Short mmCIF file of C-alpha atoms in Angstrom, two decimals:
data_model
loop_
_atom_site.label_atom_id
_atom_site.label_comp_id
_atom_site.label_asym_id
_atom_site.label_seq_id
_atom_site.Cartn_x
_atom_site.Cartn_y
_atom_site.Cartn_z
CA MET H 1 69.56 91.32 73.33
CA ARG H 2 71.62 94.41 73.67
CA ASN H 3 70.06 96.12 76.39
CA ASN H 4 73.11 95.38 79.10
CA ILE H 5 76.98 96.13 78.05
CA ILE H 6 79.01 93.74 79.68
CA LEU H 7 83.27 94.81 80.13
CA VAL H 8 85.19 91.89 80.54
CA GLY H 9 89.34 91.79 80.37
CA MET H 10 92.25 91.05 82.51
CA MET H 11 92.27 92.89 86.02
CA GLY H 12 93.71 96.28 85.76
CA THR H 13 92.37 96.85 82.01
CA GLY H 14 89.92 99.64 83.50
CA LYS H 15 86.44 97.83 83.49
CA SER H 16 85.41 99.45 86.85
CA THR H 17 86.91 102.86 85.72
CA VAL H 18 85.55 103.00 82.41
CA GLY H 19 82.37 101.12 83.30
CA ALA H 20 81.48 104.13 85.29
CA ALA H 21 82.31 106.82 82.55
CA LEU H 22 80.09 104.57 80.42
CA ALA H 23 77.20 104.14 82.53
CA GLU H 24 76.93 107.75 82.93
CA LYS H 25 77.16 108.52 79.39
CA ALA H 26 74.76 105.63 78.30
CA GLY H 27 72.22 106.53 80.94
CA TYR H 28 72.47 102.68 82.18
CA ARG H 29 73.08 101.70 86.07
CA LEU H 30 76.73 100.43 86.66
CA ILE H 31 77.16 97.21 88.42
CA ASP H 32 80.62 96.00 89.73
CA LEU H 33 80.59 92.56 90.01
CA ASP H 34 83.33 92.01 92.54
CA GLN H 35 81.89 94.66 94.67
CA GLN H 36 78.38 93.05 94.46
CA ILE H 37 80.24 89.52 95.47
CA GLU H 38 81.55 91.63 98.28
CA GLU H 39 78.29 92.82 99.58
CA GLU H 40 76.62 89.56 99.47
CA ALA H 41 79.23 87.74 101.18
CA LYS H 42 79.87 90.51 103.65
CA CYS H 43 83.66 89.93 103.03
CA THR H 44 86.32 91.00 100.91
CA ILE H 45 87.22 88.83 97.63
CA PRO H 46 90.63 87.90 99.24
CA GLU H 47 88.99 86.66 102.70
CA LEU H 48 86.67 84.59 100.34
CA PHE H 49 89.47 83.29 98.42
CA ALA H 50 91.22 82.35 101.91
CA ASN H 51 88.10 81.28 103.63
CA TYR H 52 86.49 79.13 100.88
CA GLY H 53 88.73 78.79 97.95
CA GLU H 54 88.61 79.94 94.25
CA THR H 55 85.81 77.66 93.37
CA TYR H 56 83.46 78.82 95.88
CA PHE H 57 84.27 82.36 94.87
CA ARG H 58 83.41 81.45 91.12
CA ASP H 59 80.01 79.67 92.05
CA MET H 60 79.22 82.95 93.79
CA GLU H 61 80.25 85.09 90.58
CA SER H 62 78.30 82.99 88.22
CA ALA H 63 75.05 83.06 90.31
CA LEU H 64 75.47 86.70 90.86
CA LEU H 65 76.38 87.39 86.84
CA SER H 66 73.15 85.41 85.91
CA ARG H 67 71.05 87.51 88.58
CA VAL H 68 72.21 91.11 87.37
CA LEU H 69 71.94 90.74 83.69
CA GLN H 70 68.35 89.84 84.03
CA GLU H 71 67.79 93.57 85.09
CA GLY H 72 68.48 95.26 81.63
CA GLY H 73 69.86 99.01 81.17
CA VAL H 74 73.08 97.63 82.98
CA VAL H 75 76.87 98.48 82.49
CA LEU H 76 78.15 95.55 83.85
CA ALA H 77 82.08 95.36 85.14
CA THR H 78 83.14 91.89 85.17
CA GLY H 79 85.97 90.35 87.46
CA GLY H 80 88.83 89.28 85.27
CA GLY H 81 88.31 85.68 85.81
CA ALA H 82 84.40 85.55 85.25
CA VAL H 83 84.92 84.59 81.60
CA LEU H 84 86.59 81.48 82.64
CA ARG H 85 83.71 79.42 82.73
CA GLU H 86 81.74 78.64 79.34
CA GLU H 87 78.34 79.27 81.38
CA ASN H 88 79.12 82.66 82.23
CA ARG H 89 80.45 83.71 78.66
CA SER H 90 77.15 82.15 77.43
CA ILE H 91 74.94 84.19 80.01
CA MET H 92 77.00 87.07 78.85
CA LEU H 93 76.35 86.75 75.17
CA GLU H 94 72.65 85.89 75.64
CA GLN H 95 71.95 89.00 78.13
CA GLY H 96 74.39 91.73 76.45
CA TRP H 97 76.85 93.29 74.04
CA VAL H 98 80.40 92.28 75.50
CA VAL H 99 83.26 94.49 75.29
CA ALA H 100 86.72 93.09 76.16
CA LEU H 101 89.02 95.62 77.37
CA THR H 102 92.81 94.99 77.07
CA ALA H 103 96.15 96.90 78.02
CA ASP H 104 99.75 96.32 77.86
CA LEU H 105 101.54 94.72 80.85
CA GLU H 106 103.16 97.75 81.82
CA SER H 107 99.98 99.48 82.08
CA ILE H 108 98.51 96.84 84.04
CA LEU H 109 101.12 96.75 86.61
CA LYS H 110 100.98 100.71 87.04
CA ARG H 111 97.33 100.18 87.66
CA VAL H 112 96.93 97.21 90.06
CA GLY H 113 100.83 97.25 91.60
CA GLU H 114 101.02 94.81 94.54
CA ASP H 115 97.30 95.26 95.40
CA PRO H 116 96.77 92.94 98.57
CA GLY H 117 93.20 92.92 97.21
CA ARG H 118 94.19 90.89 94.25
CA PRO H 119 94.60 87.49 95.52
CA LEU H 120 95.84 86.07 92.21
CA LEU H 121 98.82 88.53 92.32
CA ALA H 122 99.97 86.98 95.51
CA GLY H 123 103.55 86.34 94.94
CA GLY H 124 104.92 88.88 92.59
CA ALA H 125 102.50 91.13 90.47
CA LYS H 126 104.53 91.23 87.33
CA GLU H 127 105.43 87.15 87.58
CA ARG H 128 101.62 86.48 88.13
CA LEU H 129 100.30 88.74 85.39
CA THR H 130 102.48 87.93 83.04
CA VAL H 131 101.54 83.98 83.40
CA LEU H 132 97.86 85.00 83.75
CA LEU H 133 98.13 87.05 80.44
CA GLU H 134 99.51 84.29 78.70
CA GLU H 135 96.98 81.69 79.88
CA ARG H 136 94.12 83.99 79.20
CA LYS H 137 95.41 85.39 75.91
CA HIS H 138 92.12 84.03 74.22
CA ALA H 139 89.57 83.87 76.94
CA TYR H 140 88.24 87.31 75.85
CA ASP H 141 87.79 86.08 72.16
CA PHE H 142 84.01 85.68 72.59
CA ALA H 143 83.49 89.42 73.00
CA HIS H 144 81.51 91.61 70.14
CA VAL H 145 84.56 94.01 70.25
CA LYS H 146 88.07 94.52 71.59
CA ILE H 147 89.15 97.72 72.95
CA ASP H 148 92.98 98.50 74.06
CA THR H 149 92.70 101.27 77.19
CA THR H 150 96.60 101.86 77.20
CA GLY H 151 97.07 105.36 77.39
CA LYS H 152 93.69 106.42 76.86
CA THR H 153 91.17 108.58 79.37
CA PRO H 154 87.87 106.51 80.84
CA ASP H 155 85.88 109.17 79.03
CA VAL H 156 87.02 108.52 75.43
CA LEU H 157 86.76 104.95 76.32
CA ALA H 158 83.55 105.39 77.27
CA SER H 159 82.84 107.37 73.81
CA GLU H 160 84.66 104.66 71.70
CA ILE H 161 82.47 102.05 73.24
CA LEU H 162 79.27 103.64 72.63
CA MET H 163 80.29 104.48 69.32
CA HIS H 164 80.73 100.57 68.51
CA TYR H 165 77.40 99.85 70.54
CA ARG H 166 75.28 102.19 68.82
CA GLY H 167 76.65 101.22 65.54
#
């Protein structure tokens, strides 16, 4: 099925921002998975992590991922860690066309900084991002295409993604 476009990648690679431009150009509906989780949980992601732990958050993420991809006509901006579970990667490949967004460390740092809304960066963004980039360097290899967002506008990236998508 290629009626959903799924954006994966490390935090700060532009999934939400590029997703909005892409949804508009494609005539699809944008769903930001992290926003959906916060709406359903009625609290922020940092609160979910603090109160229930990462496993609870990941379970919620997996359930929502499966549900929203059944709709069709969706550009889905996932959270950076949604690809960590094999079941999530399988659902993404079955239910859509997957684009891995990448960016260099400096660009990611500029975009996320010391954002307190990103619990995985607690204790020093640069150090944590360096570790996460290394740990996840192959986590996005399953995607149909990889696109580097460094130095490109969301509009240019949306056009580039659609060019690949429409073949």
